Structure formats: C-alpha cells, structure tokens
C-alpha cells in the first residue's frame, strides 16, 4: 500500500536503532564491566556488524542520542551531581538547555541540539522535578503511556481524519474546525494509549518482574550455604 508508513506516522523509523542498541549491549558490557563473558560478546559483535551492513544508513546524529542515556545512567550514581541537578541551578541549566535547543535549531538531530536535549534529560533523570510539576499524577501518567502515544497516535489520526473522507469534506478549509477535530483525536489517542498500557504493557511488565524474581529465587536455592 503506497505511503503505508503514514498510517503509523512513520514511527517505525527508530526500530533499526533499537535493534542495534540491544544487539550491541553484551559487547559494550564486555568492554566496560569487570565481569567479562566472551561468548555473548562475540555473538553481540556479530549481530551488530550484521545490522550495520544490512541497514547501512544509520545516522551518527541519531546514534549520538544514546550518549545522553548513557550519561544519565552514570550521572544519577554521583551524589554531587544529583544534588546539583535537584537544586535551582540545575533547574536553570535544564531550562536554558531546552530553550536554546528549541529556539536555536530547526531540528533535533545534530551535535549541538543533541547536546542541549541531553543536558536537559540528564538533569531530569537525576531528579529535577521543576518545583513538583513533573511529579503530579497526570504528568506521571503521561510518562507511563508515552510510548503508546508515540506508536498509536498516527493510527488514530489516520483513521479519524486522513482516511475519513466525509469528515474531511465537512472540515474543508475551516482551520478552527480542523484544530477542534485534531484536539478530539488527541484525547482519543490518550484514551487508547491508556487502555493499551493497562491491558498490554503493564501486565507484561509485571510478568517480567515475576519471572525475574522466580529466576533469582531459583539461583539462591542452588547456592550452597
């Protein structure tokens, strides 16, 4: 089907990067952690090279975004940085980085905007809640369903508006009416993403946690006293 990617708002563009990241993790662990497991690292290296050869069009600017996550993982383990991030100075740094990135660049995928967004992310990951704004229940819920919103918004908008010829005929050139319909579609996106989170994501997360707990308990029983 021509332009089928439009149905999901082309959200699948990130899947090769996600595959590459997960494939590379054992090799990265081998090079960074004191516990070295050679066989998983070799398999990881082979898979990483295979993905690089298969897709061939990975953007370095996008790959740089993973550095923000890695920096955050290290930063939150440093008490001094956590104290700074949660202070008013950390708040000002985060706001300055975000404002400069949004106002100064037309896109996110270049070294400087990645740096600005990375600074904002690391400060928030370390506990900056913007005077309690980020800890309010509606905001926390939006965070819980955010991946579902990302994956599902294209399907909802395409179904409600793009593929709905009668509705588009009614809207015509009326911009206020289009904005109203789009806002309604946004509310529907939140409802669908919430339903999927409660019926798919959350049960899967709980299942994974229970399975991990059972495996840990089994390993504990096998260890001699």
CSV table of N, CA and C in Angstrom, one decimal, residues 47-163:
chain,number,residue,atom,x,y,z
A,47,UNK,N,26.2,-9.8,15.6
A,47,UNK,CA,24.9,-9.2,15.3
A,47,UNK,C,24.9,-7.7,15.0
A,48,UNK,N,25.8,-7.0,15.7
A,48,UNK,CA,25.9,-5.6,15.5
A,48,UNK,C,26.5,-5.3,14.1
A,49,UNK,N,27.5,-6.1,13.7
A,49,UNK,CA,28.1,-5.9,12.4
A,49,UNK,C,27.0,-6.2,11.3
A,50,UNK,N,26.3,-7.3,11.5
A,50,UNK,CA,25.3,-7.7,10.5
A,50,UNK,C,24.2,-6.6,10.4
A,51,UNK,N,23.8,-6.0,11.5
A,51,UNK,CA,22.8,-4.9,11.4
A,51,UNK,C,23.4,-3.7,10.7
A,52,UNK,N,24.6,-3.4,11.0
A,52,UNK,CA,25.3,-2.2,10.3
A,52,UNK,C,25.4,-2.5,8.8
A,53,UNK,N,25.7,-3.7,8.4
A,53,UNK,CA,25.8,-4.0,7.0
A,53,UNK,C,24.4,-4.1,6.3
A,54,UNK,N,23.4,-4.5,7.0
A,54,UNK,CA,22.1,-4.7,6.4
A,54,UNK,C,21.4,-3.4,6.2
A,55,UNK,N,21.4,-2.5,7.2
A,55,UNK,CA,20.6,-1.2,7.1
A,55,UNK,C,21.5,-0.1,6.5
A,56,UNK,N,22.7,0.0,6.8
A,56,UNK,CA,23.7,0.8,6.1
A,56,UNK,C,23.4,2.3,6.2
A,57,UNK,N,22.3,2.7,6.7
A,57,UNK,CA,22.0,4.2,6.7
A,57,UNK,C,21.8,4.7,8.1
A,58,UNK,N,22.5,4.2,9.1
A,58,UNK,CA,22.4,4.8,10.4
A,58,UNK,C,23.0,6.2,10.5
A,59,UNK,N,22.2,7.1,11.1
A,59,UNK,CA,22.7,8.4,11.3
A,59,UNK,C,23.5,8.6,12.5
A,60,UNK,N,24.7,9.2,12.4
A,60,UNK,CA,25.5,9.4,13.6
A,60,UNK,C,24.9,10.3,14.5
A,61,UNK,N,24.1,11.3,14.0
A,61,UNK,CA,23.4,12.3,14.9
A,61,UNK,C,22.4,11.6,15.8
A,62,UNK,N,21.7,10.6,15.2
A,62,UNK,CA,20.7,9.8,16.0
A,62,UNK,C,21.5,8.9,17.0
A,63,UNK,N,22.5,8.3,16.6
A,63,UNK,CA,23.3,7.4,17.5
A,63,UNK,C,23.8,8.2,18.6
A,64,UNK,N,24.2,9.5,18.4
A,64,UNK,CA,24.7,10.3,19.5
A,64,UNK,C,23.6,10.4,20.6
A,65,UNK,N,22.4,10.3,20.3
A,65,UNK,CA,21.3,10.5,21.3
A,65,UNK,C,21.5,9.4,22.4
A,66,UNK,N,22.0,8.2,22.0
A,66,UNK,CA,22.2,7.2,23.1
A,66,UNK,C,23.2,7.6,24.1
A,67,UNK,N,24.1,8.5,23.7
A,67,UNK,CA,25.1,9.0,24.7
A,67,UNK,C,24.4,9.7,25.8
A,68,UNK,N,23.3,10.4,25.6
A,68,UNK,CA,22.5,11.1,26.6
A,68,UNK,C,22.0,10.1,27.7
A,69,UNK,N,21.5,9.0,27.2
A,69,UNK,CA,21.1,7.9,28.1
A,69,UNK,C,22.2,7.3,28.9
A,70,UNK,N,23.3,7.1,28.2
A,70,UNK,CA,24.5,6.5,29.0
A,70,UNK,C,25.0,7.5,30.0
A,71,UNK,N,25.1,8.8,29.6
A,71,UNK,CA,25.5,9.9,30.5
A,71,UNK,C,24.6,9.9,31.7
A,72,UNK,N,23.3,9.8,31.5
A,72,UNK,CA,22.3,9.9,32.6
A,72,UNK,C,22.5,8.7,33.5
A,73,UNK,N,22.7,7.5,33.0
A,73,UNK,CA,22.9,6.3,33.8
A,73,UNK,C,24.1,6.5,34.8
A,74,UNK,N,25.2,7.1,34.3
A,74,UNK,CA,26.3,7.4,35.2
A,74,UNK,C,26.1,8.6,36.1
A,75,UNK,N,25.4,9.6,35.6
A,75,UNK,CA,25.3,10.8,36.4
A,75,UNK,C,24.4,10.6,37.7
A,76,UNK,N,23.4,9.8,37.5
A,76,UNK,CA,22.5,9.6,38.7
A,76,UNK,C,23.1,8.8,39.8
A,77,UNK,N,24.3,8.2,39.5
A,77,UNK,CA,25.1,7.5,40.6
A,77,UNK,C,26.1,8.4,41.3
A,78,UNK,N,26.1,9.7,40.9
A,78,UNK,CA,27.1,10.6,41.6
A,78,UNK,C,26.3,11.5,42.5
A,79,UNK,N,26.4,11.4,43.8
A,79,UNK,CA,25.7,12.2,44.7
A,79,UNK,C,25.8,13.7,44.5
A,80,UNK,N,27.1,14.2,44.2
A,80,UNK,CA,27.3,15.6,44.0
A,80,UNK,C,26.5,16.1,42.8
A,81,UNK,N,26.5,15.4,41.7
A,81,UNK,CA,25.7,15.8,40.6
A,81,UNK,C,24.2,15.8,40.8
A,82,UNK,N,23.7,14.8,41.6
A,82,UNK,CA,22.3,14.7,41.9
A,82,UNK,C,21.9,15.9,42.7
A,83,UNK,N,22.7,16.3,43.7
A,83,UNK,CA,22.4,17.5,44.5
A,83,UNK,C,22.3,18.7,43.6
A,84,UNK,N,23.3,18.9,42.7
A,84,UNK,CA,23.2,20.0,41.8
A,84,UNK,C,22.0,20.0,40.9
A,85,UNK,N,21.7,18.8,40.3
A,85,UNK,CA,20.6,18.7,39.4
A,85,UNK,C,19.2,19.0,40.1
A,86,UNK,N,19.1,18.7,41.4
A,86,UNK,CA,17.9,19.0,42.1
A,86,UNK,C,17.8,20.4,42.6
A,87,UNK,N,18.8,21.1,42.5
A,87,UNK,CA,18.8,22.5,43.0
A,87,UNK,C,18.3,23.5,42.0
A,88,UNK,N,18.1,24.7,42.4
A,88,UNK,CA,17.7,25.8,41.5
A,88,UNK,C,18.6,26.0,40.3
A,89,UNK,N,19.9,25.8,40.6
A,89,UNK,CA,20.9,25.9,39.5
A,89,UNK,C,20.7,24.8,38.4
A,90,UNK,N,20.4,23.6,38.9
A,90,UNK,CA,20.1,22.6,37.9
A,90,UNK,C,18.8,22.9,37.1
A,91,UNK,N,17.8,23.4,37.8
A,91,UNK,CA,16.6,23.8,37.1
A,91,UNK,C,16.9,24.8,36.0
A,92,UNK,N,17.7,25.8,36.4
A,92,UNK,CA,18.0,26.9,35.4
A,92,UNK,C,18.8,26.3,34.2
A,93,UNK,N,19.7,25.4,34.5
A,93,UNK,CA,20.5,24.8,33.4
A,93,UNK,C,19.6,24.0,32.5
A,94,UNK,N,18.7,23.2,33.1
A,94,UNK,CA,17.8,22.4,32.2
A,94,UNK,C,16.9,23.3,31.4
A,95,UNK,N,16.4,24.3,31.9
A,95,UNK,CA,15.5,25.2,31.2
A,95,UNK,C,16.3,26.0,30.1
A,96,UNK,N,17.5,26.4,30.4
A,96,UNK,CA,18.4,27.1,29.4
A,96,UNK,C,18.7,26.1,28.3
A,97,UNK,N,19.1,24.9,28.6
A,97,UNK,CA,19.4,23.9,27.5
A,97,UNK,C,18.2,23.7,26.6
A,98,UNK,N,17.1,23.5,27.2
A,98,UNK,CA,15.9,23.2,26.4
A,98,UNK,C,15.5,24.4,25.6
A,99,UNK,N,15.5,25.6,26.2
A,99,UNK,CA,15.0,26.8,25.5
A,99,UNK,C,16.0,27.1,24.3
A,100,UNK,N,17.3,26.9,24.5
A,100,UNK,CA,18.3,27.2,23.5
A,100,UNK,C,18.1,26.2,22.3
A,101,UNK,N,17.8,25.0,22.7
A,101,UNK,CA,17.7,24.0,21.6
A,101,UNK,C,16.4,24.2,20.8
A,102,UNK,N,15.3,24.5,21.5
A,102,UNK,CA,14.0,24.7,20.7
A,102,UNK,C,14.1,26.0,19.9
A,103,UNK,N,14.7,27.1,20.5
A,103,UNK,CA,14.7,28.3,19.8
A,103,UNK,C,15.8,28.5,18.8
A,104,UNK,N,16.9,27.7,19.0
A,104,UNK,CA,18.0,28.0,18.1
A,104,UNK,C,18.2,27.0,17.0
A,105,UNK,N,17.4,25.9,16.9
A,105,UNK,CA,17.7,24.9,15.9
A,105,UNK,C,16.3,24.5,15.3
A,106,UNK,N,16.4,24.1,14.0
A,106,UNK,CA,15.1,23.7,13.3
A,106,UNK,C,14.9,22.2,13.5
A,107,UNK,N,15.9,21.5,13.9
A,107,UNK,CA,15.7,20.0,14.1
A,107,UNK,C,16.6,19.5,15.2
A,108,UNK,N,16.3,18.3,15.7
A,108,UNK,CA,17.0,17.8,16.9
A,108,UNK,C,18.3,17.0,16.5
A,109,UNK,N,18.4,16.5,15.3
A,109,UNK,CA,19.5,15.5,15.1
A,109,UNK,C,20.7,16.2,14.5
A,110,UNK,N,21.4,16.8,15.3
A,110,UNK,CA,22.7,17.4,15.0
A,110,UNK,C,23.5,17.5,16.4
A,111,UNK,N,24.8,17.6,16.4
A,111,UNK,CA,25.5,17.6,17.6
A,111,UNK,C,25.1,18.6,18.7
A,112,UNK,N,24.9,19.9,18.3
A,112,UNK,CA,24.5,20.9,19.3
A,112,UNK,C,23.1,20.6,19.9
A,113,UNK,N,22.1,20.4,19.1
A,113,UNK,CA,20.8,20.2,19.7
A,113,UNK,C,20.8,18.9,20.5
A,114,UNK,N,21.5,17.9,20.1
A,114,UNK,CA,21.6,16.6,20.9
A,114,UNK,C,22.2,16.9,22.2
A,115,UNK,N,23.2,17.8,22.2
A,115,UNK,CA,23.9,18.2,23.5
A,115,UNK,C,22.9,18.9,24.4
A,116,UNK,N,22.1,19.8,23.8
A,116,UNK,CA,21.1,20.6,24.6
A,116,UNK,C,20.1,19.7,25.2
A,117,UNK,N,19.5,18.8,24.4
A,117,UNK,CA,18.5,17.9,24.9
A,117,UNK,C,19.1,16.9,25.8
A,118,UNK,N,20.3,16.5,25.6
A,118,UNK,CA,21.0,15.6,26.5
A,118,UNK,C,21.2,16.2,27.9
A,119,UNK,N,21.6,17.4,28.0
A,119,UNK,CA,21.7,18.1,29.2
A,119,UNK,C,20.4,18.2,30.0
A,120,UNK,N,19.3,18.5,29.3
A,120,UNK,CA,18.0,18.6,29.9
A,120,UNK,C,17.6,17.2,30.4
A,121,UNK,N,17.8,16.2,29.6
A,121,UNK,CA,17.5,14.8,30.0
A,121,UNK,C,18.2,14.4,31.3
A,122,UNK,N,19.6,14.6,31.3
A,122,UNK,CA,20.4,14.1,32.4
A,122,UNK,C,20.0,14.8,33.7
A,123,UNK,N,19.7,16.1,33.6
A,123,UNK,CA,19.3,16.8,34.8
A,123,UNK,C,17.9,16.3,35.4
A,124,UNK,N,17.0,16.0,34.5
A,124,UNK,CA,15.7,15.5,34.9
A,124,UNK,C,15.9,14.1,35.4
A,125,UNK,N,16.7,13.3,34.7
A,125,UNK,CA,16.9,11.9,35.2
A,125,UNK,C,17.5,11.9,36.6
A,126,UNK,N,18.3,12.9,37.0
A,126,UNK,CA,18.9,13.0,38.3
A,126,UNK,C,17.9,13.5,39.4
A,127,UNK,N,16.7,13.8,39.0
A,127,UNK,CA,15.7,14.1,40.0
A,127,UNK,C,15.2,15.6,40.0
A,128,UNK,N,15.5,16.4,39.0
A,128,UNK,CA,14.9,17.7,38.9
A,128,UNK,C,13.5,17.6,38.5
A,129,UNK,N,12.5,18.0,39.4
A,129,UNK,CA,11.1,17.9,39.1
A,129,UNK,C,10.4,19.2,38.8
A,130,UNK,N,11.2,20.3,38.6
A,130,UNK,CA,10.6,21.6,38.3
A,130,UNK,C,9.6,22.0,39.3
A,131,UNK,N,10.0,22.1,40.5
A,131,UNK,CA,9.2,22.5,41.6
A,131,UNK,C,7.9,21.7,41.8
A,132,UNK,N,8.0,20.4,41.5
A,132,UNK,CA,6.9,19.4,41.7
A,132,UNK,C,6.0,19.2,40.5
A,133,UNK,N,6.3,20.0,39.4
A,133,UNK,CA,5.5,19.9,38.2
A,133,UNK,C,5.5,18.4,37.6
A,134,UNK,N,6.7,17.9,37.6
A,134,UNK,CA,6.9,16.6,36.9
A,134,UNK,C,6.5,15.4,37.8
A,135,UNK,N,6.1,15.7,39.1
A,135,UNK,CA,5.7,14.6,40.0
A,135,UNK,C,4.2,14.6,40.1
A,136,UNK,N,3.4,15.5,39.5
A,136,UNK,CA,2.0,15.5,39.5
A,136,UNK,C,1.4,14.2,38.8
A,137,UNK,N,0.3,13.7,39.3
A,137,UNK,CA,-0.2,12.4,38.8
A,137,UNK,C,-0.5,12.4,37.3
A,138,UNK,N,-1.1,13.5,36.8
A,138,UNK,CA,-1.4,13.5,35.4
A,138,UNK,C,-0.1,13.4,34.5
A,139,UNK,N,0.9,14.2,35.0
A,139,UNK,CA,2.2,14.2,34.3
A,139,UNK,C,2.8,12.8,34.3
A,140,UNK,N,2.8,12.2,35.5
A,140,UNK,CA,3.4,10.8,35.6
A,140,UNK,C,2.6,9.8,34.8
A,141,UNK,N,1.3,10.0,34.7
A,141,UNK,CA,0.6,9.1,33.8
A,141,UNK,C,0.9,9.3,32.3
A,142,UNK,N,1.1,10.5,31.9
A,142,UNK,CA,1.5,10.8,30.5
A,142,UNK,C,2.9,10.1,30.3
A,143,UNK,N,3.7,10.1,31.3
A,143,UNK,CA,5.0,9.4,31.1
A,143,UNK,C,4.8,7.9,31.0
A,144,UNK,N,3.9,7.4,31.7
A,144,UNK,CA,3.7,5.9,31.7
A,144,UNK,C,3.2,5.5,30.3
A,145,UNK,N,2.3,6.3,29.7
A,145,UNK,CA,1.7,5.9,28.4
A,145,UNK,C,2.4,6.5,27.2
A,146,UNK,N,3.6,7.2,27.4
A,146,UNK,CA,4.2,8.0,26.4
A,146,UNK,C,4.6,7.1,25.1
A,147,UNK,N,5.1,5.9,25.4
A,147,UNK,CA,5.5,5.1,24.2
A,147,UNK,C,4.3,4.7,23.4
A,148,UNK,N,3.2,4.4,24.2
A,148,UNK,CA,1.9,4.0,23.5
A,148,UNK,C,1.4,5.2,22.7
A,149,UNK,N,1.5,6.4,23.2
A,149,UNK,CA,1.1,7.6,22.4
A,149,UNK,C,1.9,7.7,21.2
A,150,UNK,N,3.2,7.5,21.3
A,150,UNK,CA,4.1,7.6,20.2
A,150,UNK,C,3.8,6.6,19.1
A,151,UNK,N,3.5,5.4,19.5
A,151,UNK,CA,3.2,4.3,18.5
A,151,UNK,C,1.8,4.4,17.9
A,152,UNK,N,0.9,4.9,18.7
A,152,UNK,CA,-0.6,4.8,18.3
A,152,UNK,C,-1.1,6.1,17.7
A,153,UNK,N,-0.5,7.2,17.9
A,153,UNK,CA,-1.1,8.5,17.5
A,153,UNK,C,-1.3,8.5,16.0
A,154,UNK,N,-0.4,8.0,15.2
A,154,UNK,CA,-0.6,8.0,13.8
A,154,UNK,C,-1.8,7.2,13.3
A,155,UNK,N,-2.0,6.0,14.0
A,155,UNK,CA,-3.1,5.2,13.6
A,155,UNK,C,-4.4,5.9,13.9
A,156,UNK,N,-4.5,6.5,15.1
A,156,UNK,CA,-5.8,7.2,15.4
A,156,UNK,C,-6.0,8.4,14.5
A,157,UNK,N,-5.0,9.2,14.3
A,157,UNK,CA,-5.2,10.4,13.4
A,157,UNK,C,-5.5,10.0,12.0
A,158,UNK,N,-4.9,8.9,11.5
A,158,UNK,CA,-5.1,8.5,10.1
A,158,UNK,C,-6.6,8.0,10.0
A,159,UNK,N,-7.0,7.2,11.0
A,159,UNK,CA,-8.4,6.6,11.0
A,159,UNK,C,-9.4,7.7,11.1
A,160,UNK,N,-9.2,8.6,12.0
A,160,UNK,CA,-10.2,9.6,12.3
A,160,UNK,C,-10.3,10.7,11.2
A,161,UNK,N,-9.2,11.1,10.7
A,161,UNK,CA,-9.1,12.3,9.8
A,161,UNK,C,-8.7,11.9,8.4
A,162,UNK,N,-7.5,11.3,8.2
A,162,UNK,CA,-6.9,11.1,6.9
A,162,UNK,C,-7.8,10.2,6.1
A,163,UNK,N,-8.2,9.1,6.6
A,163,UNK,CA,-9.0,8.1,5.9
A,163,UNK,C,-10.5,8.3,5.9
